[in-house]
XYZ file of C-alpha atoms in Angstrom:
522
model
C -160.253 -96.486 -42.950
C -161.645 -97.746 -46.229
C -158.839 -98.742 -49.086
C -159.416 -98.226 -52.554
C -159.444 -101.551 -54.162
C -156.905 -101.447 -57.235
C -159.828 -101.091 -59.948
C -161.454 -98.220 -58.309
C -158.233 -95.978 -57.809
C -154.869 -97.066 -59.014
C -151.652 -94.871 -57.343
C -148.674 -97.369 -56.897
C -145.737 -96.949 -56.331
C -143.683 -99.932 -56.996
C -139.986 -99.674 -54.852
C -137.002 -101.585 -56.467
C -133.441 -101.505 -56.224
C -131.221 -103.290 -59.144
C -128.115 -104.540 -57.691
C -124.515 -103.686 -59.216
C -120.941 -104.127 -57.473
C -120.358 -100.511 -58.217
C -122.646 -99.016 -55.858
C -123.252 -98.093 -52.366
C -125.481 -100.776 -50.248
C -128.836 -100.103 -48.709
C -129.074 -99.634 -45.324
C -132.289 -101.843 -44.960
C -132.244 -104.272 -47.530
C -128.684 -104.485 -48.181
C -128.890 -105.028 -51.873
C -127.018 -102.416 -53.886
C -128.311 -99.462 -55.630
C -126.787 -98.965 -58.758
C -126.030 -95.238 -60.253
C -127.205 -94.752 -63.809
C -125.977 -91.837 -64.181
C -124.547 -88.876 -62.479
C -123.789 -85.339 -63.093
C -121.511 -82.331 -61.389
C -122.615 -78.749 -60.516
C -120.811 -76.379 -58.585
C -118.385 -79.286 -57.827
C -120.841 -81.497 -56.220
C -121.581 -84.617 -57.725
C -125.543 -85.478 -57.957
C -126.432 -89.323 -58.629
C -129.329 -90.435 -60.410
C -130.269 -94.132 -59.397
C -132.699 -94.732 -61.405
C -136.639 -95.562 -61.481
C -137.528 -97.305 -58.192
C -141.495 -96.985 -58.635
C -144.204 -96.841 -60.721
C -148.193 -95.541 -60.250
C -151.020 -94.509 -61.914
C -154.653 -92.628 -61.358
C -157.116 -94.009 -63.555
C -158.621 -91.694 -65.470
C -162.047 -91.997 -65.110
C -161.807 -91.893 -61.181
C -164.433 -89.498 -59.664
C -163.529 -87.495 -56.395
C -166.077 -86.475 -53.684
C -167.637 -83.386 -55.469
C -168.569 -86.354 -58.171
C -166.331 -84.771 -61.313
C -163.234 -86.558 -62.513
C -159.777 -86.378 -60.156
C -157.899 -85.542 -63.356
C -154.694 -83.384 -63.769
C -153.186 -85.123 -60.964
C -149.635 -84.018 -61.652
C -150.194 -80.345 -62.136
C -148.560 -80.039 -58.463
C -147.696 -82.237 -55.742
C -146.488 -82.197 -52.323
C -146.004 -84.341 -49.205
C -148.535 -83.404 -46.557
C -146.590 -82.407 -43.547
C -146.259 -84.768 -41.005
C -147.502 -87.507 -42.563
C -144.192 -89.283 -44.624
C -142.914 -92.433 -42.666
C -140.651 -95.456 -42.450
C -142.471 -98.598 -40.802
C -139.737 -101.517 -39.985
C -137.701 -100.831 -42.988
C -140.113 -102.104 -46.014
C -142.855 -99.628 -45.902
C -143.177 -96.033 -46.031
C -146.557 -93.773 -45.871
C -147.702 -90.824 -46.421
C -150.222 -88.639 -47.757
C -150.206 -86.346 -50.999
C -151.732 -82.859 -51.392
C -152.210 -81.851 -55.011
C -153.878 -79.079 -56.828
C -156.257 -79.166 -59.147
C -157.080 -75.620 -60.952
C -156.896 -76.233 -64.748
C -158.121 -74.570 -68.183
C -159.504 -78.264 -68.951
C -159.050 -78.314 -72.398
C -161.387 -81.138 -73.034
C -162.152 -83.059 -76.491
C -166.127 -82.526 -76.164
C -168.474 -85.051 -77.490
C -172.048 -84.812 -78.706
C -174.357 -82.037 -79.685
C -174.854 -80.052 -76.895
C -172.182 -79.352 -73.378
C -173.229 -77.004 -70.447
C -169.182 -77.314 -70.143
C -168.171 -74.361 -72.500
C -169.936 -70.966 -73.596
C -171.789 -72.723 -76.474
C -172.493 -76.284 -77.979
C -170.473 -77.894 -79.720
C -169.552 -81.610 -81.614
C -166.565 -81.230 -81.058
C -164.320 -78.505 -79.303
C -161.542 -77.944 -77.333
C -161.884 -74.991 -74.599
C -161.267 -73.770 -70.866
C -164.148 -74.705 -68.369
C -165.762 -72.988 -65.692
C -163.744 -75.175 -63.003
C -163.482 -74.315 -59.818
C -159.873 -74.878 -58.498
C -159.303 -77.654 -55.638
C -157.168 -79.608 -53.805
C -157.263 -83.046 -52.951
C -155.418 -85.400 -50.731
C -154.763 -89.036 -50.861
C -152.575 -91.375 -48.120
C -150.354 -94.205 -49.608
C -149.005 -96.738 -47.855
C -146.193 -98.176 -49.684
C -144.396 -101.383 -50.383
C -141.060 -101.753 -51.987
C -140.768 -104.015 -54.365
C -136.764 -105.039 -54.666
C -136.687 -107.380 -57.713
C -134.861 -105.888 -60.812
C -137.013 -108.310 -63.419
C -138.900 -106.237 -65.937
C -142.712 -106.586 -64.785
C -145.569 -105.619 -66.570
C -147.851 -102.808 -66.359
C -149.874 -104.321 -63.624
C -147.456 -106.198 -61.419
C -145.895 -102.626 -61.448
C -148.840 -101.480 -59.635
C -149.760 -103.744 -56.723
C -147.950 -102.523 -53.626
C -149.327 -99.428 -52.741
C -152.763 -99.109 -50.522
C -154.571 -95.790 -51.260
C -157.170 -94.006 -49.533
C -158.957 -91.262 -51.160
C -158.760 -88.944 -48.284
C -161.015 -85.503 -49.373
C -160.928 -82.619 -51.616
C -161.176 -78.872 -50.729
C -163.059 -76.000 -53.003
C -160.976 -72.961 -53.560
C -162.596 -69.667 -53.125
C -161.361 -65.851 -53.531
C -161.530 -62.939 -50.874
C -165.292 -62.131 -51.629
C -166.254 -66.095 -50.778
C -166.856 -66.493 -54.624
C -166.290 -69.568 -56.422
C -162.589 -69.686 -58.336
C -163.062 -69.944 -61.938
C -160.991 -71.677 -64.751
C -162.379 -69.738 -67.557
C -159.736 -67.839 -70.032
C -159.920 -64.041 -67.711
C -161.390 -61.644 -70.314
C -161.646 -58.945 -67.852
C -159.567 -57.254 -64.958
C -160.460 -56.434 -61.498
C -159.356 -53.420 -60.397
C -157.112 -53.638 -57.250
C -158.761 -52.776 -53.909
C -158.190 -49.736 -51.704
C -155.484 -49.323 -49.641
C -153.378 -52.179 -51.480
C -150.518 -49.575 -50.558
C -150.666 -49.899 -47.231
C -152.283 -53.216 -46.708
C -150.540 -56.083 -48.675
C -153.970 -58.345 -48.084
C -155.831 -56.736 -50.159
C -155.931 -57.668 -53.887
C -154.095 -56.083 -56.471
C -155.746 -55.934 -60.212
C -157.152 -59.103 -60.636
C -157.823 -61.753 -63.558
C -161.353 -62.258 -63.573
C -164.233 -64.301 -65.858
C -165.560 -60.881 -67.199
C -166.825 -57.679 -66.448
C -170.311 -59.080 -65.632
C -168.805 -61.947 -64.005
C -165.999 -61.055 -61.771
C -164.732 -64.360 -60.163
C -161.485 -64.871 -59.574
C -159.485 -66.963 -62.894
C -157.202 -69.396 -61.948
C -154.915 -72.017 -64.205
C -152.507 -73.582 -61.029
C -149.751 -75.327 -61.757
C -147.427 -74.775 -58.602
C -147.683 -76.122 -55.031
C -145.982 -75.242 -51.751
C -147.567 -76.207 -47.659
C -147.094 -73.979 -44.647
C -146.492 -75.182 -41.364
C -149.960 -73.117 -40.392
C -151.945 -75.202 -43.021
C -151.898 -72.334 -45.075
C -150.451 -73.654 -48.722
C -149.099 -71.002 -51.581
C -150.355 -71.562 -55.170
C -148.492 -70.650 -58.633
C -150.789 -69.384 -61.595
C -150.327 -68.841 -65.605
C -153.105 -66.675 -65.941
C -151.413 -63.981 -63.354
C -149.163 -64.950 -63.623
C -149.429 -64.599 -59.920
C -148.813 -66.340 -56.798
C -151.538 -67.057 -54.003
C -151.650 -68.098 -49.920
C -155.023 -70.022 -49.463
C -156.168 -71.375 -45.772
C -156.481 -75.013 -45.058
C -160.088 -74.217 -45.689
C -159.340 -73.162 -49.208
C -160.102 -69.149 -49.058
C -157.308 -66.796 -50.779
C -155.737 -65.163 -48.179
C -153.158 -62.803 -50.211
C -152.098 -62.242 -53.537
C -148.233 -61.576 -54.459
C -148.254 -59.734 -57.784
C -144.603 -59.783 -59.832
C -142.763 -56.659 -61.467
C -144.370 -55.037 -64.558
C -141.594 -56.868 -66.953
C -143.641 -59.898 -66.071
C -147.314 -58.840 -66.246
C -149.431 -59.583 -69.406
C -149.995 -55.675 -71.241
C -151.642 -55.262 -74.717
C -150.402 -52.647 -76.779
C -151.606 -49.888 -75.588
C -150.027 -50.771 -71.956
C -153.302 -52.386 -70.414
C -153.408 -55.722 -68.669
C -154.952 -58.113 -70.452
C -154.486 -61.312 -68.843
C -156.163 -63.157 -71.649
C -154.292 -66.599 -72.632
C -156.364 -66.487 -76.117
C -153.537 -64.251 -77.780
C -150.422 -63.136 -77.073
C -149.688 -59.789 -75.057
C -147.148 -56.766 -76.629
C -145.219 -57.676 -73.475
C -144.789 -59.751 -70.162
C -145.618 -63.749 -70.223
C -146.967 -65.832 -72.906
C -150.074 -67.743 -72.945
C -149.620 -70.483 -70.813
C -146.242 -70.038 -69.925
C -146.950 -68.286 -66.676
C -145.667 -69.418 -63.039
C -145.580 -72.857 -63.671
C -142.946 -73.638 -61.211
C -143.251 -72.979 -57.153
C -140.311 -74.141 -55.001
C -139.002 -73.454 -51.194
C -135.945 -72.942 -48.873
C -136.813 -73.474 -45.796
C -133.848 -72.648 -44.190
C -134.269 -68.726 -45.389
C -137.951 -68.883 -45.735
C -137.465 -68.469 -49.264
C -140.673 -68.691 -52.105
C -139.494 -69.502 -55.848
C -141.696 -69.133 -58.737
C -140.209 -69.502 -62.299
C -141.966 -68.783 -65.847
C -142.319 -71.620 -68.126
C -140.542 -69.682 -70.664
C -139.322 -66.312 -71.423
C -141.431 -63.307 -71.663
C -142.452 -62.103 -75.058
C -140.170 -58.900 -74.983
C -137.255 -61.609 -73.922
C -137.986 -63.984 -77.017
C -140.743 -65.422 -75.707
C -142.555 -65.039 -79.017
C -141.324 -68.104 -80.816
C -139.844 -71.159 -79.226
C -136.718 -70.689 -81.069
C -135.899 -67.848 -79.122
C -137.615 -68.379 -75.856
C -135.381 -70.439 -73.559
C -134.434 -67.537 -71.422
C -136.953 -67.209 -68.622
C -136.839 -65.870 -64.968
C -136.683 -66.988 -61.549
C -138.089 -64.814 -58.293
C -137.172 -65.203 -55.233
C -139.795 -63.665 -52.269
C -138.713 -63.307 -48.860
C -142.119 -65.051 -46.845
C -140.687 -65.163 -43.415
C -143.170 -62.847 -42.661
C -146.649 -63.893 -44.979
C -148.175 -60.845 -44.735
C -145.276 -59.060 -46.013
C -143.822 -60.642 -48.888
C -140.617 -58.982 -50.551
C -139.264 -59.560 -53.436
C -135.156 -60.700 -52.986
C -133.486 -61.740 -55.788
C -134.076 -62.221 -59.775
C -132.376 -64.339 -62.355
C -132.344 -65.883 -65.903
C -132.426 -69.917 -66.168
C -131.450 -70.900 -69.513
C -133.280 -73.830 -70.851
C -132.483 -76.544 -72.968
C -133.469 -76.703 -76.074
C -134.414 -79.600 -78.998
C -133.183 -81.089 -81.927
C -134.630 -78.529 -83.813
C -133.986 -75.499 -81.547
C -137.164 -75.208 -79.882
C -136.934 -74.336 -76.197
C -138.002 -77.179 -73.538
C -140.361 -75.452 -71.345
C -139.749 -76.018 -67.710
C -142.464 -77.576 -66.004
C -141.468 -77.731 -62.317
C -138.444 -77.148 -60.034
C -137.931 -78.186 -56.709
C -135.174 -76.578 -54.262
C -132.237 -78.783 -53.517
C -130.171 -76.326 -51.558
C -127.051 -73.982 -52.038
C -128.967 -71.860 -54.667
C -129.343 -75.576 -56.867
C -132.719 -76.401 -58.233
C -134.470 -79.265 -59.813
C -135.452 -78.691 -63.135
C -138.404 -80.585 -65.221
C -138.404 -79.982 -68.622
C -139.919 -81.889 -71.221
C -141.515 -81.875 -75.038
C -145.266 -82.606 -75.697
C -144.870 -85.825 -76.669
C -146.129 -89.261 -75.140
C -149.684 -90.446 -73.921
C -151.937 -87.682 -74.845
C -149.544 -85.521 -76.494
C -148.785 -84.631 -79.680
C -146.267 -87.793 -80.936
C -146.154 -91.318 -79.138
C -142.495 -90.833 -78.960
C -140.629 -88.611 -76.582
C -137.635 -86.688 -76.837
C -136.676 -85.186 -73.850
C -138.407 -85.594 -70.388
C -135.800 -84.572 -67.906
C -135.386 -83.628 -64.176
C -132.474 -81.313 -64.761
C -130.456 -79.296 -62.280
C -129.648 -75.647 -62.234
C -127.392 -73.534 -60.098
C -127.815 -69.468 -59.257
C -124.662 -69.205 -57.285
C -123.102 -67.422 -60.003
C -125.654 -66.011 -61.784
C -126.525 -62.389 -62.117
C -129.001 -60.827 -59.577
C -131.352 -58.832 -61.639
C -134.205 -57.698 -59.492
C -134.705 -54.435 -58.964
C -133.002 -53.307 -61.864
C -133.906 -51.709 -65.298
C -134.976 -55.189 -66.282
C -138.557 -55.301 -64.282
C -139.656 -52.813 -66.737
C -140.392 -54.214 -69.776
C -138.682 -51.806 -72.016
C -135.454 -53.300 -71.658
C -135.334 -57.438 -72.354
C -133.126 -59.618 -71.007
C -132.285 -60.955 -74.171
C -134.007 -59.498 -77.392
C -135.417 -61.943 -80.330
C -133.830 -64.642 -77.773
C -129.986 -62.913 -77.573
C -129.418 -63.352 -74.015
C -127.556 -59.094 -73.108
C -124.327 -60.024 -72.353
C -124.083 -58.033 -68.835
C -126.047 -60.867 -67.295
C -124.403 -64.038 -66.542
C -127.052 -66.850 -66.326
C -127.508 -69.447 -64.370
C -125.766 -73.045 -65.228
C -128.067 -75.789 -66.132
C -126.815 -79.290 -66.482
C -128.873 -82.452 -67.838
C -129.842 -85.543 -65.090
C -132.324 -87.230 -64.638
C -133.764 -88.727 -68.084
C -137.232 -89.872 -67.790
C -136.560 -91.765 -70.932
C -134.303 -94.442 -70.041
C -135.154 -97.306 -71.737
C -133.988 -100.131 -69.296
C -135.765 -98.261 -66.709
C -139.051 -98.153 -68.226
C -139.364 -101.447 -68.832
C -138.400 -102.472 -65.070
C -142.089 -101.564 -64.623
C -143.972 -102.259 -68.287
C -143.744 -98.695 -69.728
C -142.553 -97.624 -72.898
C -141.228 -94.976 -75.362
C -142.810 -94.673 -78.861
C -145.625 -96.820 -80.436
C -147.911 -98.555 -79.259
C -149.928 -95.626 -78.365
C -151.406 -97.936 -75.220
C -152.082 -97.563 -71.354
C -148.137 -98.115 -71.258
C -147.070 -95.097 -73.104
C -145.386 -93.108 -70.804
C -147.353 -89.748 -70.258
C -146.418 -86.378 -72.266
C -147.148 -83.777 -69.441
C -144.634 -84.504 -66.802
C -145.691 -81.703 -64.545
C -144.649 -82.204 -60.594
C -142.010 -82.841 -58.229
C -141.780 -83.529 -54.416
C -138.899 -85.519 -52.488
C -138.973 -87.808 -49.744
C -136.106 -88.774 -47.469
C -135.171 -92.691 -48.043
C -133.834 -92.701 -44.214
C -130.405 -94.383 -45.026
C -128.226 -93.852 -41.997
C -125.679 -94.999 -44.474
C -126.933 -92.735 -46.940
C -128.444 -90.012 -45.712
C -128.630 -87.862 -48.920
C -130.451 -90.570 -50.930
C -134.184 -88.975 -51.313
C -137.241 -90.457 -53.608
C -138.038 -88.143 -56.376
C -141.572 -88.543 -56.792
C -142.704 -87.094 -60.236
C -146.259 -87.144 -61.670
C -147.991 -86.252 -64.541
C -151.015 -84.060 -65.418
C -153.901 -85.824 -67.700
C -155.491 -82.937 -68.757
C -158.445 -84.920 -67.613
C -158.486 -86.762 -70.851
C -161.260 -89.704 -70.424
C -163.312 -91.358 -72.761
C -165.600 -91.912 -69.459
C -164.899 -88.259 -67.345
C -167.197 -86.008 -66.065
C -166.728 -82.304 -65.345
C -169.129 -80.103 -63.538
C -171.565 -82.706 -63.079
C -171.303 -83.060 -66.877
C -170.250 -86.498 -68.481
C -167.704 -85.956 -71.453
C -165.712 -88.462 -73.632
C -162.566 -87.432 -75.028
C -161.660 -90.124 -77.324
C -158.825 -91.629 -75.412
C -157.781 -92.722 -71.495
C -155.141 -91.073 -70.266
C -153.921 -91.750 -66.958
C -152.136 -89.616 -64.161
C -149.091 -90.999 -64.000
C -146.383 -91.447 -61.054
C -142.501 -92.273 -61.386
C -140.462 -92.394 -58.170
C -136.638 -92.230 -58.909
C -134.494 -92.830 -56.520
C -131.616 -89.998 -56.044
C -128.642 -88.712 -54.535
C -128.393 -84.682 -53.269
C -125.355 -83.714 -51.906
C -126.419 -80.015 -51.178
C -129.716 -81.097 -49.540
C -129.569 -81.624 -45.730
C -131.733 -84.257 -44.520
C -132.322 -82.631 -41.343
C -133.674 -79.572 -42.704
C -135.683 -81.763 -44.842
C -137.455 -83.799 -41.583
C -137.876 -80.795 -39.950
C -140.074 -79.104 -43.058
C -141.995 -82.595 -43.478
C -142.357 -82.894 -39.601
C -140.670 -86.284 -39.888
């Protein structure tokens, strides 16, 4: 096996444990782990124990196909079987993460084979075919709780590039991540036969691949992984291979419709109803123990508010019953409501990640950081939510677009949400610095990132604490390089951005370990 020296691919993850006389000891080191913070839903107390390790991708690495591995932290997941403890000061793994993006590069020079049409300068989606790659870790902890810098942060993790796989639709064409300009129309005998494709996003009339933008991630035990979408927004079962398998389509409420009720699944304007541009199914999550599938819009739909991010922060999470893949039914329906800024603009949620007894994580961020919009962050949070109480709206008058959930962003008051509560913060100072990142200027390599994207958890293995997990978070580069190359096609965006990876180290009461191993095939 042939590890990637530290220059060619960077992904470390940096363990450390501050001590404090006010926490709970470590089963294998027996320093202390000390609780930064902490927060109660549904009468259970969840402890955040702040950042325990620190990795990065560099952004001009180039997978196997020869394009850059960029957008790293759209989705992320622990390949089954693979996560282990070795004597107590090591743990491995591998990662699985998708790869099926709009691309919105910064193109350089006078002419680009990238986009339809040359440009000097442009920003547009790409004709990239979605993928997913895999990388093993083996991993270090580092226990100091001296600030380091940037790179002494990122020396005690040994990576492997493992392999990427090509995604590829039910008529063995290429996957596409052009804007969809065209629909394709469902197949015969979608009625009776819940493999075959519904109507479809595709390139163009003339050119019907199949348009992806994936953003959510969840493995089967059969190899077989489900995908989340924005341009659907729709959610997808590929083979280990990478060949769609089946396509779950969600009520009309949700679907993108122009005016005069077609779908238009378009992301270059917004629809009369259903999701917003890029605001699709950016969020995939499972129960295990019910064979439950979660996906969850980034933000309402545009008859909900969705229109303005002043009124948007009520968006919707499905539930699908996928005991049975073939036959996926939809279960239950709800409204998250999401936190909102300063200035009243929602937080879109980027991720969420089951943590048992109808509680979710919750990552929701602004735009700002390393290759955003501002070098300094507001919010970057992996919050918590809770449907236990929360209306159950599927099925109801509310799948039809006709009647919002909450018109021009007033939530109607027969629905009872769901209860979100702040708790991780991503922002911490102190924490930051443990590992030689920052908030704010200087816009540098040690910025943290702006597009915190990704969740998966780990179990630490804690007899003593047997509810302590990692949280490993990462975040998606947009493929920003000044050296990248997509399609075979070298471009230079300006700036290096790249993929980050924080690993937090938390405690979930409502999340049983055992269940846990037995989904990871620890």
């Amino acid at each position: 096996m042939i590890l990637l020296a530290p220059l060619t691919l960077t992904v470390v993850v940096a363990l450390s444990l501050e001590t404090a006389t006010t926490s709970t000891t470590n089963g294998s080191s027996g320093t202390l782990a000390s609780i930064v913070s902490s927060t109660t839903l549904d009468g259970k107390m969840y402890l955040n124990k702040g950042i325990v390790g620190f990795g990065y991708i560099l952004s001009n690495f180039r997978e196997s196909t020869g394009d850059t591995l960029g957008g790293f932290g759209s989705a992320i997941a622990l390949k089954r079987g693979t996560w282990r403890k070795k004597g107590g000061k090591f743990y491995a793994s591998s990662l699985v993460q998708i790869a099926g993006t709009t691309c919105m590069f910064f193109l350089f020079g006078t002419s680009s084979k990238l986009t339809e049409g040359a440009s000097t300068l442009r920003v547009a989606t790409i004709n990239y075919q979605a993928r997913q790659h895999e990388i093993d870790f083996v991993l270090s902890p580092y226990y100091e709780s001296a600030n380091q810098t940037l790179e002494d942060g990122a020396r005690s993790l040994q990576l492997q590039y493992r392999k990427t796989t090509l995604q590829y639709d039910h008529q063995h064409k290429t996957t596409s991540g052009l804007d969809p300009n065209a629909v394709r129309e469902a197949q015969r005998g979608l009625e009776l036969n819940p493999l075959r494709d519904p109507e479809m996003p595709v390139v163009a009339k003339e050119d019907d691949r199949l348009s992806l933008d994936v953003e959510g991630l969840v493995t089967n035990k059969d190899g077989s992984y489900w995908i989340s979408d924005e341009y659907g927004p729709y959610i997808y079962r590929f083979s280990a291979s990478g060949l769609l398998l089946q396509t779950i389509q969600p009520p009309a409420a949700v679907l993108p419709r122009d005016a005069s009720g077609q779908l238009n699944f378009t992301s270059a304007v917004d629809p009369a109803t259903g999701r917003k541009p890029n605001q699709g199914f950016e969020s995939l999550a499972f129960d295990p123990s019910t064979s439950t599938l979660y996906a969850m819009l980034q933000s309402a739909t545009i008859q909900d508010g969705g229109s303005s991010k002043s009124t948007s922060r009520h968006t919707r999470l499905f539930a699908y019953d996928v005991s049975h893949h073939i036959t996926p039914r939809l279960k239950g329906e709800w409204v998250v409501p999401l936190p909102q800024s300063a200035k009243g603009n929602t937080l879109s949620c980027s991720e969420i990640h089951w943590v048992g007894d109808g509680k979710f994580l919750a990552l929701s961020r602004d735009g700002d950081g390393r290759g955003g919009d501002d070098a300094k962050s507001k919010y970057k949070q992996a919050d918590l939510f809770s449907i236990v109480h929360a209306t159950d709206i599927h099925g109801t008058k509310y799948d039809d677009p006709a009647n919002p959930i909450s018109p021009s962003g007033v939530l109607d008051p027969a629905i009872t949400p769901a209860a979100y509560v702040p708790f991780v913060n991503y922002l911490d100072a102190v924490q930051l610095a443990k590992f030689g990142l920052h908030n704010g200027k200087p816009d540098d390599s040690a910025l943290v990132a702006s597009k915190w994207e990704s969740l998966a958890l780990a179990p630490i293995g804690d007899p003593a604490l047997p509810n302590d997990y990692f949280m490993i978070t990462a975040a998606d580069n947009d493929f920003i390089s000044t050296d990248g190359v997509a399609l075979g096609q070298p471009f230079d965006a300006g700036i290096d951005v790249d993929n980050q990876i924080l690993v937090f180290r938390v405690t979930l009461p409502t999340l049983k370990k055992k269940l846990v191993d037995d989904y990871l095939g620890i």
